[in-house]
Every structure is written in structure tokens, then in C-alpha cells.
XYZ file of C-alpha atoms in Angstrom:
120
model
C 52.530 134.279 198.453
C 54.832 131.997 196.414
C 54.942 132.977 192.632
C 57.185 131.473 189.973
C 57.146 133.390 186.610
C 58.760 131.580 183.770
C 60.253 133.340 180.502
C 62.563 133.086 177.854
C 60.892 130.543 175.612
C 60.436 130.600 171.953
C 60.733 128.917 168.463
C 64.078 127.844 167.330
C 65.524 125.656 164.898
C 67.186 122.296 165.888
C 70.589 122.800 167.149
C 69.874 126.319 168.369
C 70.094 127.572 172.211
C 67.665 129.109 174.468
C 68.061 130.261 178.034
C 65.055 130.016 180.335
C 64.505 132.097 183.430
C 62.215 131.733 186.381
C 61.732 134.819 188.576
C 60.638 133.757 192.185
C 58.822 135.890 194.581
C 57.402 135.349 198.152
C 60.271 132.590 198.922
C 64.145 132.432 198.769
C 65.065 129.680 196.324
C 68.468 129.467 198.014
C 66.884 127.669 200.750
C 65.094 125.032 198.740
C 65.964 122.066 196.061
C 64.406 123.569 192.805
C 63.682 121.995 189.462
C 62.821 122.786 185.955
C 59.905 120.664 184.659
C 58.196 120.309 181.150
C 54.954 119.037 179.701
C 54.644 118.231 175.858
C 51.298 117.887 174.478
C 49.489 114.636 175.296
C 52.577 113.670 177.740
C 52.695 113.894 181.614
C 54.935 116.422 183.045
C 58.362 115.470 183.642
C 61.573 116.439 185.681
C 64.260 117.973 183.386
C 66.883 119.128 185.792
C 67.060 119.858 189.553
C 69.624 121.679 191.754
C 70.225 121.120 195.464
C 72.429 123.684 196.843
C 74.755 123.749 193.906
C 74.768 120.082 192.785
C 72.794 119.623 189.666
C 70.977 116.655 188.288
C 69.383 115.951 184.847
C 67.131 113.648 182.948
C 68.857 111.491 180.648
C 67.447 112.872 177.607
C 68.928 116.122 178.454
C 72.098 115.346 180.275
C 75.293 117.051 178.495
C 72.745 119.624 176.640
C 71.025 121.425 179.471
C 72.495 123.350 182.545
C 70.618 124.535 185.556
C 71.700 127.238 187.789
C 70.603 129.960 190.056
C 71.193 133.420 191.122
C 70.133 133.278 194.904
C 71.009 137.103 195.231
C 68.450 137.897 192.368
C 66.134 134.876 193.240
C 66.158 133.514 189.702
C 66.562 130.005 188.563
C 68.036 129.410 184.995
C 67.978 126.667 182.474
C 70.695 126.989 179.581
C 69.291 124.820 176.762
C 72.021 123.867 174.076
C 71.718 121.622 171.022
C 67.980 121.625 171.132
C 66.258 118.871 169.471
C 62.452 118.728 168.217
C 61.705 116.320 171.141
C 62.528 119.278 173.684
C 59.367 120.947 172.360
C 57.303 121.415 175.370
C 55.864 124.097 178.077
C 58.634 124.382 180.656
C 57.897 125.318 184.381
C 60.142 125.791 187.448
C 58.871 124.827 191.037
C 60.354 123.295 194.238
C 61.629 120.021 193.912
C 60.581 117.501 196.686
C 63.032 115.445 198.312
C 62.042 112.244 196.653
C 62.540 113.651 193.317
C 58.808 112.974 192.360
C 56.718 115.377 190.391
C 54.793 117.919 192.663
C 51.448 117.359 190.877
C 49.587 118.735 193.568
C 51.519 121.791 194.080
C 49.925 125.195 193.968
C 52.840 126.985 192.866
C 52.860 126.073 189.126
C 53.132 129.021 186.899
C 52.020 129.803 183.664
C 55.309 128.162 182.013
C 57.066 129.309 179.080
C 56.744 127.517 175.465
C 59.722 125.992 173.768
C 59.309 124.972 169.962
C 62.043 123.328 168.407
C 61.814 122.715 164.600
C 63.702 120.220 162.628
């Protein structure tokens, strides 16, 4: 079955960087639009970055600081996060990205996520 396992989160100071990884199994991510999502405490899950083939798009809040990429051979999705801010603190998830760019709230493929904490 399809499974996404996120890793790479941690606690960092503002201005530092982290690289998140999402290892996929049971599917080939090269065949799908993929996204990184996050959910901060008390907030709804939001789309942070998406990639369609090799074309990336970003939420305004992270544009210029985050980079999404994928290694199709290793079936891994990445999120490079630079110049981190306290407001980036959240649980980060990867998942398929629907054609309408809506959050796939009812998806059964949500993983455990990886926690990012950014201190000022």
C-alpha cells in the first residue's frame, strides 16, 4: 500500500536551515503531483509547496526560502527550508497534490509527519 514517511525535522534557531525528506513506497512519485503541507497548533493544514513534473510552486509565506525537489530514482521528495522563521514551526507532511491544489483532507495517505520548531 502507499506510504509516506517524513523525516528531517528538528529544533533550530531563526535563520537556520533544515532539509525534510519524504520516502514514498507503494507508488512512484514521478507519476504524480506532490506537495509538502504543514499544520501548526490550532491551525488548519496548509499547502506549503507543490511540484508538477519539474515545475515547483510555493505558498507566498515561504517563497524564496523553501525549495521542493524530488529524486525520482530513489522515490524521495525533499523540502529545503532556509532562513527559517518562528512562524514556520509546524508538523510537516508530504502527500499527493490534487489537480485543484486543494488540501486532500480526506486522504488516507497522511503519514506521521516531521516536527519543525523554530526559536527566535
